Coordinates of N, CA and C in Angstrom, one line a residue:
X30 N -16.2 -95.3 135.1 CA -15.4 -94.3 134.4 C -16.2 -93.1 134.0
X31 N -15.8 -91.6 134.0 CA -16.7 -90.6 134.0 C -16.7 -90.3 132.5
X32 N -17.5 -89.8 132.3 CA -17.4 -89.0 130.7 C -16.0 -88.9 130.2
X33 N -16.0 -87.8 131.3 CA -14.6 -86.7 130.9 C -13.7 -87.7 130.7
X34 N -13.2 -88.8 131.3 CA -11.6 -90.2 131.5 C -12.3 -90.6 130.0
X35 N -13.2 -90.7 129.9 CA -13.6 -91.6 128.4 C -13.2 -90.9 127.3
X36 N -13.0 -89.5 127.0 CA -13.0 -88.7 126.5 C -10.8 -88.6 125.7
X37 N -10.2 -89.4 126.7 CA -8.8 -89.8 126.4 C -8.8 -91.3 125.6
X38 N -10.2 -91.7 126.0 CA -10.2 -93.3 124.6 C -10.7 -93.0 123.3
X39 N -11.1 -91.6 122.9 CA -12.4 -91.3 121.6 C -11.6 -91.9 120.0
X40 N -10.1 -91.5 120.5 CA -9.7 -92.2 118.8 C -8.8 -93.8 119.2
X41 N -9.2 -94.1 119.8 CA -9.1 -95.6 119.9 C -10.5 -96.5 119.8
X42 N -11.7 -96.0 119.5 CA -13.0 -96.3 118.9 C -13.1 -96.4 117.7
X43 N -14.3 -97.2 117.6 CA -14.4 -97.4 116.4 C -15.8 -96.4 116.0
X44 N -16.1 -96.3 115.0 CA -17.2 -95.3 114.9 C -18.3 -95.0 116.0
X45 N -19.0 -97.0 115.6 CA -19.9 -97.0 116.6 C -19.8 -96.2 117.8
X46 N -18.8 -96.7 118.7 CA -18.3 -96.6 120.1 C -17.9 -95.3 120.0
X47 N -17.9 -94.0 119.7 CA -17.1 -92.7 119.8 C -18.8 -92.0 119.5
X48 N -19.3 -92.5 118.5 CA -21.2 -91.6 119.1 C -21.4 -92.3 120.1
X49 N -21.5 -93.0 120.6 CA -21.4 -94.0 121.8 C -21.0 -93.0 122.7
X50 N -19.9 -92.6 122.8 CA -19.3 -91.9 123.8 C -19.9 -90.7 124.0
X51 N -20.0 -89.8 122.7 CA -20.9 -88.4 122.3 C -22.2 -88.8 123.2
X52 N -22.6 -89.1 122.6 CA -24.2 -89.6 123.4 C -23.7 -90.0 125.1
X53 N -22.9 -90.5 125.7 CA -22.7 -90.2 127.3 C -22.1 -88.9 127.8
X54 N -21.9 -87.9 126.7 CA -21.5 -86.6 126.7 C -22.3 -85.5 127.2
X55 N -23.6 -85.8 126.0 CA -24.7 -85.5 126.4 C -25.8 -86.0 127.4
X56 N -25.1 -87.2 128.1 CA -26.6 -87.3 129.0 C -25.4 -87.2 130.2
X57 N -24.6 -86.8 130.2 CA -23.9 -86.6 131.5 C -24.0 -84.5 132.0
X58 N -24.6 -83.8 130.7 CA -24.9 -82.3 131.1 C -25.8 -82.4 130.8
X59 N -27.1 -83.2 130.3 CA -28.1 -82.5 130.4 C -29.3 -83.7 130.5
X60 N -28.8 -84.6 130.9 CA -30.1 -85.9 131.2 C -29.5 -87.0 130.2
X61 N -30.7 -88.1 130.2 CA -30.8 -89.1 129.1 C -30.7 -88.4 127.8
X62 N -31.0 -88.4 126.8 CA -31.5 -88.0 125.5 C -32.5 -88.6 125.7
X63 N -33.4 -87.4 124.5 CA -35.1 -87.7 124.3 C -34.8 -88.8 123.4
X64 N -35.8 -89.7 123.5 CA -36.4 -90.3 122.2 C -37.4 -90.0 121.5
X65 N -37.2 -90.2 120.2 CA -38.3 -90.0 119.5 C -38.4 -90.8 117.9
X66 N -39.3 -91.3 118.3 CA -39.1 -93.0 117.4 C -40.3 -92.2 115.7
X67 N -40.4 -91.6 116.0 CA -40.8 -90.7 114.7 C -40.0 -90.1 113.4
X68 N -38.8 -90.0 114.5 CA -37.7 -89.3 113.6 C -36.6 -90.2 112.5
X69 N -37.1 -89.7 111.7 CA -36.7 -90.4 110.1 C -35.1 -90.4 110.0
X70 N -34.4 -91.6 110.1 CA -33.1 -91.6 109.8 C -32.7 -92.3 108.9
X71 N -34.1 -93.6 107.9 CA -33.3 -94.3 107.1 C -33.3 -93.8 105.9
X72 N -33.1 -92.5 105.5 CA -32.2 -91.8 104.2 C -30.8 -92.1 104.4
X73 N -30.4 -92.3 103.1 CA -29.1 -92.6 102.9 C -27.7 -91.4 103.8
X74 N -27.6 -91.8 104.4 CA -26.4 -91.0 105.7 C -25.0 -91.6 105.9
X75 N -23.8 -91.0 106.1 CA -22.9 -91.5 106.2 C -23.1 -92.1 108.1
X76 N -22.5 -93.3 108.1 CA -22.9 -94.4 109.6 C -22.9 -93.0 110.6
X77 N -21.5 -92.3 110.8 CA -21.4 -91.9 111.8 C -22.5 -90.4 111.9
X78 N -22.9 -89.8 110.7 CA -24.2 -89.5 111.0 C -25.6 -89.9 111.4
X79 N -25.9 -90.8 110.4 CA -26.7 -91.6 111.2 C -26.7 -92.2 112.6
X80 N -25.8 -92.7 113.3 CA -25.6 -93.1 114.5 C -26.3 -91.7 115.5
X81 N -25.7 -90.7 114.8 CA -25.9 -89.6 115.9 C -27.0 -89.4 115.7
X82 N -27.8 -89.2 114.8 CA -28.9 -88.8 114.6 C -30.2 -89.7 115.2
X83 N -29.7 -91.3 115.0 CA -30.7 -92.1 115.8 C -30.6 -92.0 117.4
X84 N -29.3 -91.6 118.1 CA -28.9 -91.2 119.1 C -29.8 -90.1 120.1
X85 N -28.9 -88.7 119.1 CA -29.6 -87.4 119.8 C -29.9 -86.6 118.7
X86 N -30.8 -86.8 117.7 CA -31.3 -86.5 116.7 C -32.4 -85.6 117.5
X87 N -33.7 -86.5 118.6 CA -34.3 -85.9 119.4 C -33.9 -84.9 120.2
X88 N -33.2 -84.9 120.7 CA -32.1 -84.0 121.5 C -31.5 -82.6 120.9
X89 N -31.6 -82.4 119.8 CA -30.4 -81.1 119.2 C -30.6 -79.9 119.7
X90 N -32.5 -79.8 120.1 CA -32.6 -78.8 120.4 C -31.9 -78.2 121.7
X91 N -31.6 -79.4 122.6 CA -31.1 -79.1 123.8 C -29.5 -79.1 123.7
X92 N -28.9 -79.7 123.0 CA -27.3 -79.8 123.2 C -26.9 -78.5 122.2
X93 N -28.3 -77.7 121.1 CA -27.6 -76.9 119.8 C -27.8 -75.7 120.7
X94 N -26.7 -74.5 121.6 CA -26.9 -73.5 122.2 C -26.7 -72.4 121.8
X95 N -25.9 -72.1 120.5 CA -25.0 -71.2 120.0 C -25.1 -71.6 118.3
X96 N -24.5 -72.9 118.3 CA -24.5 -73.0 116.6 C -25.6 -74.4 116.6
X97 N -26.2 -74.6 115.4 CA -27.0 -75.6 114.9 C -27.0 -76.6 114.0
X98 N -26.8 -77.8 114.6 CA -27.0 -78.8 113.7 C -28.2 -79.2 113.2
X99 N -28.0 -79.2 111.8 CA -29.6 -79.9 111.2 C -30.5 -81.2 111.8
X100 N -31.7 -80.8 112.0 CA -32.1 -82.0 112.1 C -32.2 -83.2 110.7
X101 N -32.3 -84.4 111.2 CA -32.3 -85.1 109.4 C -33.3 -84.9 108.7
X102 N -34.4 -84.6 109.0 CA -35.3 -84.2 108.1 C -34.8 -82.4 107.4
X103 N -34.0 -81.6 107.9 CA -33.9 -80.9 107.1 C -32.1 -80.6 106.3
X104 N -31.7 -81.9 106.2 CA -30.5 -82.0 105.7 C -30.5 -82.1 104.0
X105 N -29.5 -80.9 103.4 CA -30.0 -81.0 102.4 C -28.3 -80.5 101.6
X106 N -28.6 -81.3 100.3 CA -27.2 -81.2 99.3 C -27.4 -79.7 98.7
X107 N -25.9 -79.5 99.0 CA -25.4 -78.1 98.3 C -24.3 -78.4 97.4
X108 N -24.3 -78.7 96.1 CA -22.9 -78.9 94.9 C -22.2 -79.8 95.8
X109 N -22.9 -81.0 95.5 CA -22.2 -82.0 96.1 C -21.6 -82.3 97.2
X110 N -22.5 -81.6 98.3 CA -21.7 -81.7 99.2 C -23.4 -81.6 100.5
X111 N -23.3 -82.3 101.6 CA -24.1 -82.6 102.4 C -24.4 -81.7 103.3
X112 N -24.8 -80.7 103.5 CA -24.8 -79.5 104.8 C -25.3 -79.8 106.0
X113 N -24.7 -79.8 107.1 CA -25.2 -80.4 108.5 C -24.9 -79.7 109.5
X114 N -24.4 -78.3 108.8 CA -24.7 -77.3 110.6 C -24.2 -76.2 109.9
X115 N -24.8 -75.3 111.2 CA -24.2 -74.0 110.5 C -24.2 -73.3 111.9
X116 N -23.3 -72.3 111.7 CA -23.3 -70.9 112.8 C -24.1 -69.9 112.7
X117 N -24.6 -70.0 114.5 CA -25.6 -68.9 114.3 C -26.2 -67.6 113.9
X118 N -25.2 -67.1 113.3 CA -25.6 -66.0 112.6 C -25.7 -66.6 110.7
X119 N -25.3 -67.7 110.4 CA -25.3 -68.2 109.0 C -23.9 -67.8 108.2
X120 N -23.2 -67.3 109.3 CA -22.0 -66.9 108.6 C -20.6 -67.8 108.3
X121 N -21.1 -69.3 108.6 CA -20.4 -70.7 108.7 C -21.0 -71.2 108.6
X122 N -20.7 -72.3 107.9 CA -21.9 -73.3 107.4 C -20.7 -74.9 107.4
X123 N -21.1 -76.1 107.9 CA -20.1 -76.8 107.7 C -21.2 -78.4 107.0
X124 N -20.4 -79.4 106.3 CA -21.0 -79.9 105.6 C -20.0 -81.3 104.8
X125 N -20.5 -82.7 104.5 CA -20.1 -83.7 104.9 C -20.1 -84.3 103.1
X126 N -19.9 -85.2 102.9 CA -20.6 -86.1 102.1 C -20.5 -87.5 102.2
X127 N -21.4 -88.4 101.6 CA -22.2 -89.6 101.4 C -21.3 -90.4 101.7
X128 N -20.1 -90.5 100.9 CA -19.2 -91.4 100.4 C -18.4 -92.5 101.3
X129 N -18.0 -91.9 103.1 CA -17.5 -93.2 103.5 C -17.9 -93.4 104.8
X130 N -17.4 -94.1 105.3 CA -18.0 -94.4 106.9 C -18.1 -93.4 107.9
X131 N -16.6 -93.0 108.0 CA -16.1 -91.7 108.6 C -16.3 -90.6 107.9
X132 N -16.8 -90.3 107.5 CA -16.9 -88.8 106.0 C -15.9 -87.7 106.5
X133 N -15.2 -87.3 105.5 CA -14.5 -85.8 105.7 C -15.3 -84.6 106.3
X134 N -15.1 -83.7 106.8 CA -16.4 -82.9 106.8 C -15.6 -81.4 106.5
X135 N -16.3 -80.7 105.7 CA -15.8 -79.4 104.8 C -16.7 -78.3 105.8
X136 N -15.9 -77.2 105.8 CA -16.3 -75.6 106.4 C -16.2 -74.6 105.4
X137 N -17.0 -73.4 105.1 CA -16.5 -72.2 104.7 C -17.6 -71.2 105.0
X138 N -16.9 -69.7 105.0 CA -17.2 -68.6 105.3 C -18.4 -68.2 104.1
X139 N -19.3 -67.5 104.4 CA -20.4 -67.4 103.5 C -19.5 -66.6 102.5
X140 N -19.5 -67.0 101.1 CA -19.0 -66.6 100.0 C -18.2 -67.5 100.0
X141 N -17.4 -68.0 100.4 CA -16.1 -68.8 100.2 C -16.5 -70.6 99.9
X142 N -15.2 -70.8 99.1 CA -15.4 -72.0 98.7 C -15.0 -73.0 100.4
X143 N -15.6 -74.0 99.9 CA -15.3 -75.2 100.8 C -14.2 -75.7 101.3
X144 N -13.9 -75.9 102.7 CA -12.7 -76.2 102.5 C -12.7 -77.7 103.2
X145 N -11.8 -78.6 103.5 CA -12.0 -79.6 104.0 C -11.1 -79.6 105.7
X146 N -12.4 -79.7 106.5 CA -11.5 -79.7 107.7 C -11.0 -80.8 108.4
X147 N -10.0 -80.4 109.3 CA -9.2 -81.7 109.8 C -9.8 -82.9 110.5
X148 N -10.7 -82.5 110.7 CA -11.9 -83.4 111.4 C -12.2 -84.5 110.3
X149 N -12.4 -85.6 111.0 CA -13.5 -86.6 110.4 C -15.3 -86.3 110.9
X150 N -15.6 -86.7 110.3 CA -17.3 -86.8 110.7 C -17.5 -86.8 112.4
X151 N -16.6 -88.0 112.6 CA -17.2 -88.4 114.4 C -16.5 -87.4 115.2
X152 N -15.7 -87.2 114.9 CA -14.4 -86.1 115.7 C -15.0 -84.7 115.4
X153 N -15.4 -84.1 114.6 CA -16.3 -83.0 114.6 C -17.6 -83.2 115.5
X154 N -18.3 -84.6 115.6 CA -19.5 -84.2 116.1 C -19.6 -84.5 117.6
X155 N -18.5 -84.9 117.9 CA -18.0 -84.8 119.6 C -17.7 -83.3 120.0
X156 N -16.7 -82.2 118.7 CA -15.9 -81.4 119.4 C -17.4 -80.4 118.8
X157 N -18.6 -80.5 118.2 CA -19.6 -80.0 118.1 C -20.5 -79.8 119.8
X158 N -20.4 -81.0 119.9 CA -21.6 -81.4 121.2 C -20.2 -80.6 122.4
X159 N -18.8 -81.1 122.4 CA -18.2 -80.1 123.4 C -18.2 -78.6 123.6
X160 N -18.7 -78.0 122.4 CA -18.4 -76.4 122.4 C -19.7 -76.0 122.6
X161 N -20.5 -76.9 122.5 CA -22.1 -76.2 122.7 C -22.4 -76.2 123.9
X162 N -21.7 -77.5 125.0 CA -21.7 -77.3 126.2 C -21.0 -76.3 126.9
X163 N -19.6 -76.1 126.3 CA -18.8 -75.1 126.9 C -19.5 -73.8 126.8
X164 N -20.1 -73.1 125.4 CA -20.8 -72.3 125.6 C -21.7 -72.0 126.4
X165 N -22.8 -72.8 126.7 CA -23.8 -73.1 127.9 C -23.5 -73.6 129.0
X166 N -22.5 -73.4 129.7 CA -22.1 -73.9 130.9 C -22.6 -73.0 131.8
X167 N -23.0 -73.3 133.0 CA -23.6 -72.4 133.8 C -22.8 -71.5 134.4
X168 N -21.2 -72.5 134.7 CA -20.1 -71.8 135.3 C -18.7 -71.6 133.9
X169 N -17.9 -71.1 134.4 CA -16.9 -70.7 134.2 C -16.2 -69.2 133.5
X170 N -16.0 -69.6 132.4 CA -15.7 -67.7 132.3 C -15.4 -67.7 130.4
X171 N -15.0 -66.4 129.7 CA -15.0 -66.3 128.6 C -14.1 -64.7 128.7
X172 N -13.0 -64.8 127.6 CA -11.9 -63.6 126.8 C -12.1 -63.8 125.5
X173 N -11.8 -62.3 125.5 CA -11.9 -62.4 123.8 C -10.6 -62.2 122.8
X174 N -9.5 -61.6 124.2 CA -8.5 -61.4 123.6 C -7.3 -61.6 125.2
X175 N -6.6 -62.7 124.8 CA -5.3 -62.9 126.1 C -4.0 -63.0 125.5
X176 N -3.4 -62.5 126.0 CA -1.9 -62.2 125.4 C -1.4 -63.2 126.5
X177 N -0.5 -63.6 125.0 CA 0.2 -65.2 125.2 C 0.2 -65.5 126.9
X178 N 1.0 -64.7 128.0 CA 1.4 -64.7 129.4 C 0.0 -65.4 130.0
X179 N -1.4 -64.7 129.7 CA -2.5 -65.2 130.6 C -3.1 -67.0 129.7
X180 N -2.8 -66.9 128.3 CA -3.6 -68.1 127.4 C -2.4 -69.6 128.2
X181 N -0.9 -69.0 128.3 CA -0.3 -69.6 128.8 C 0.0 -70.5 130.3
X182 N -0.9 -69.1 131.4 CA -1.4 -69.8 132.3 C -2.3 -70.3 132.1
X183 N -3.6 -70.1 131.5 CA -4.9 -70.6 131.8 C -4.2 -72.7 131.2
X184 N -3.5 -72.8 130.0 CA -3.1 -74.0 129.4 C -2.6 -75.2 130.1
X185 N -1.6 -74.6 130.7 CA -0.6 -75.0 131.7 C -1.5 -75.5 133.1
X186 N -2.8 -75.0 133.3 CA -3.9 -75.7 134.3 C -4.9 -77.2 132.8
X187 N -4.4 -77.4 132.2 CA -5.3 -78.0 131.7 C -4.7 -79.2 130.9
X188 N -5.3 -80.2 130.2 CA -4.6 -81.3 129.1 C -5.4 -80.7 127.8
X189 N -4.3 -80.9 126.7 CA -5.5 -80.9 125.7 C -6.1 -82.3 125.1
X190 N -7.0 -81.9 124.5 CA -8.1 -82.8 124.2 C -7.4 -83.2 122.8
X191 N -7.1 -85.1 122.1 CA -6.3 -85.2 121.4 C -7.9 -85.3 120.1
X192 N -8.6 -84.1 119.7 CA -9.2 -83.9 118.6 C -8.5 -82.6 117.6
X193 N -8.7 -83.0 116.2 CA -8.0 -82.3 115.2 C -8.4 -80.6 115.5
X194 N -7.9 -79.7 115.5 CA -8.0 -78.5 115.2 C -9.6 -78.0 114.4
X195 N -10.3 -77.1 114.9 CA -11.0 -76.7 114.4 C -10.8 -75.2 113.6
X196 N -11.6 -75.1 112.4 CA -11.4 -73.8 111.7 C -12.2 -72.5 111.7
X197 N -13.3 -73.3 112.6 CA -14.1 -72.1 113.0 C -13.9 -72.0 114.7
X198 N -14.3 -70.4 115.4 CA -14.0 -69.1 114.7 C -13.3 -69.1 113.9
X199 N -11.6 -69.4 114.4 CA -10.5 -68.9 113.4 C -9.7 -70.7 113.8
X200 N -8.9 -70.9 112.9 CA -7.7 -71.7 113.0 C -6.6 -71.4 113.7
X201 N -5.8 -72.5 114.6 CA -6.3 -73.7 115.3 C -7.3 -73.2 116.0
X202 N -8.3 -73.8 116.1 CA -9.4 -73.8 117.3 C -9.2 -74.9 118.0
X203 N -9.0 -75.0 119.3 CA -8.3 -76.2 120.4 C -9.1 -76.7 121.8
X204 N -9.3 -78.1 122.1 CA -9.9 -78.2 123.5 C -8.9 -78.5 124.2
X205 N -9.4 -78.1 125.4 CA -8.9 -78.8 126.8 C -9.9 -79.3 127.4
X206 N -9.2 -80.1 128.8 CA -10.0 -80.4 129.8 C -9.1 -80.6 131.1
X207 N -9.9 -80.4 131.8 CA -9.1 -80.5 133.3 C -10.7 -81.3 134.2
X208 N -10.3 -82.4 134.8 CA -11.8 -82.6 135.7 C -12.9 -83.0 134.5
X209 N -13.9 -82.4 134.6 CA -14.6 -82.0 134.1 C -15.3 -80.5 133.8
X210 N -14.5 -79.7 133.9 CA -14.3 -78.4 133.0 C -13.5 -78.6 131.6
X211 N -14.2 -77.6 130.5 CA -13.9 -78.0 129.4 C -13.3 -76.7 128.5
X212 N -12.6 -76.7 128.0 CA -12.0 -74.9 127.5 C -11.9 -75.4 126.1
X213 N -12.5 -74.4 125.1 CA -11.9 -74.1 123.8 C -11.3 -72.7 123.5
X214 N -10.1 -72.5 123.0 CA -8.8 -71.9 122.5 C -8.6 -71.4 120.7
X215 N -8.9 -70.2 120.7 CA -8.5 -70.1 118.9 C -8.3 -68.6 119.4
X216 N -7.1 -68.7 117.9 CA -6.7 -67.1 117.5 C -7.4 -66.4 117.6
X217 N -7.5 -64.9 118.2 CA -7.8 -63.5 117.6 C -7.3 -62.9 116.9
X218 N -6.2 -63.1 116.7 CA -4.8 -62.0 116.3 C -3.7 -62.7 116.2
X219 N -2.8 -62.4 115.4 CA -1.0 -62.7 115.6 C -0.9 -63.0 117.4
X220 N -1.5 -61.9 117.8 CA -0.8 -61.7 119.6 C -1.7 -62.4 120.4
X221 N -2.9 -62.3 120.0 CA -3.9 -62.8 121.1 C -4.9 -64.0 121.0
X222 N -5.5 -64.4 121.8 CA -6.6 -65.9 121.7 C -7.7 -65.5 122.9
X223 N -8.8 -66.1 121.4 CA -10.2 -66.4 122.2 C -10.0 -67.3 123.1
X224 N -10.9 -67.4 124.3 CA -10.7 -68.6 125.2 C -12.5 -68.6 126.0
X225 N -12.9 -69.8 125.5 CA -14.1 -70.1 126.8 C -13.7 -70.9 127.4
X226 N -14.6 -71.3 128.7 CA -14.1 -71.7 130.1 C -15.5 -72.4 130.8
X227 N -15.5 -73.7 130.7 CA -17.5 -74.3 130.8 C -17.1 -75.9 131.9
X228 N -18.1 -75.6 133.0 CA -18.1 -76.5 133.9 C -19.7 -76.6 134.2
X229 N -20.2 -77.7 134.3 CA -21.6 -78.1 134.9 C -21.6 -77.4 136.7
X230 N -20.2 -77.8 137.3 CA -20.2 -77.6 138.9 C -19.2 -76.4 139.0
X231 N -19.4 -75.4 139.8 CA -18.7 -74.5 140.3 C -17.4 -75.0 140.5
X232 N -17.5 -76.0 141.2 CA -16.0 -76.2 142.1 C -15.0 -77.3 140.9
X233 N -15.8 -77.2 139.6 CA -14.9 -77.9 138.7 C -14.0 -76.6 138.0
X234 N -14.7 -75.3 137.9 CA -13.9 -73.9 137.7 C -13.2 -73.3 138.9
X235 N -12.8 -73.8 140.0 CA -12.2 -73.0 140.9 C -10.9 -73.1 140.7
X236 N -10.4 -73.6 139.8 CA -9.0 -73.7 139.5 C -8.9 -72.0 138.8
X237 N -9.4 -71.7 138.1 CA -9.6 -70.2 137.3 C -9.4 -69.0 138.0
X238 N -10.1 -69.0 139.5 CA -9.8 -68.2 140.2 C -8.8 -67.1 140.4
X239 N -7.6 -68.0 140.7 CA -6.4 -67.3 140.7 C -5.5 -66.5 139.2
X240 N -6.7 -67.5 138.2 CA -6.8 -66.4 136.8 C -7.4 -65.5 136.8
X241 N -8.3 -65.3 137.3 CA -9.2 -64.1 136.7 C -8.6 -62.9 136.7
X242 N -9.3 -62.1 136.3 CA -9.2 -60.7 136.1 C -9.5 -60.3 134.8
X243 N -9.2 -58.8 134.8 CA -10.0 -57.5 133.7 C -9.7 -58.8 132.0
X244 N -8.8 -58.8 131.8 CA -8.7 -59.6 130.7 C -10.1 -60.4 130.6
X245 N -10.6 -61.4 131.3 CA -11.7 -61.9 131.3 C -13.0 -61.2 130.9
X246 N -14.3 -61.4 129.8 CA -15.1 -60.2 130.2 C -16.4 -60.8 130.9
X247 N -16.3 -62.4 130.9 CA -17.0 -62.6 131.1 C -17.1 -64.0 132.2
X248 N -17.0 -63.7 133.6 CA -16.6 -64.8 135.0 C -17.8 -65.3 135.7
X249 N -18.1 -66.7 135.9 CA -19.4 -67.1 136.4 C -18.6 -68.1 137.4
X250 N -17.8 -68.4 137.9 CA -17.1 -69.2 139.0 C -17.7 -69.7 140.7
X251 N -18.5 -69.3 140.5 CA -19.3 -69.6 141.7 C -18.4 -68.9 143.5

């Protein structure tokens, strides 16, 4: 069974088994994961962080393309609250706490208070490791703004991905998948939506084709 088919069992897992799955995420774009038996994970961590971190803790440099997850040696409490990644430019910061197996995991805008997003711990750090690939995909394409008619075709080619809504960039933030091509979907505007478009193989974006155009700014389709 490929990555991507495994990717319709993630909330029928149990913690263990969904980093489990993350970690065949990752060694299915970009190799095994490194090991590295140096790396300090038994500080106190909620499971499903720790799992990932004993996982692809070695690894972040290669799966973090765009935004950054901490490594655990530099994970550190802000007002009660556990910080474990932030966006590239530092203008998002997202962040967990101690307390249960699955931990809630909180977002906010620099200045802004915390908010708690719809994600759990494990469900964030799958749709983490998906958007970093999507971003780094060798193929596919990227808009910045599609008025409903084109977001509606591009959709209508694809399933979505049954993970909670993300709040960064903007709310709903959404996956799809078709194959193994992978799309995430968030507002720009009342009228319009961001959309990237990430395949490891050309011929997993040739469905896009018959989308393209000026709307797009940015087409790598092979």
């Amino acid at each position: 069974m490929s990555w991507a088919t495994k990717l319709f069992q993630f909330r029928q897992r149990d913690v263990g088994g969904r980093i489990e799955l993350v970690s065949g995420v990752v060694e299915a774009w970009y190799g095994p994961p490194a090991r590295d038996q140096s790396a300090d994970t038994s500080r106190a961590l909620p499971p499903a962080l720790r799992l990932f971190h004993e996982k692809l803790g070695a690894s972040l440099g290669t799966v973090c393309r765009q935004n950054r997850l901490l490594p655990a040696r530099e994970l550190r409490e802000s007002a009660g609250m556990l910080v474990i990644g932030v966006e590239n430019q530092g203008v998002y910061t997202w962040a967990t706490r101690l307390a249960s197996e699955d931990a809630p995991v909180f977002g906010r805008f620099q200045g802004e208070p915390w908010t708690q997003e719809e994600s759990a711990l494990s469900e964030f750090l799958l749709g983490f490791v998906l958007l970093e690939a999507i971003f780094a995909a060798p193929h596919g394409a990227a808009a910045a703004s599609l008025d409903p008619f084109d977001i509606d075709r591009l959709t209508r080619q694809m399933t979505p991905l049954e993970l909670p809504p993300w709040r960064w960039p903007a709310h709903p933030g959404r996956f799809f998948i078709r194959g193994e091509a992978l799309a995430f979907c968030c507002p720009n505007s009342e009228e319009a939506t961001s959309c990237w478009v990430g395949a490891r193989q050309a011929h997993d974006v040739a469905f896009m084709k018959p989308l393209a155009g000026p709307q797009w700014e940015h087409l790598a389709l092979g």
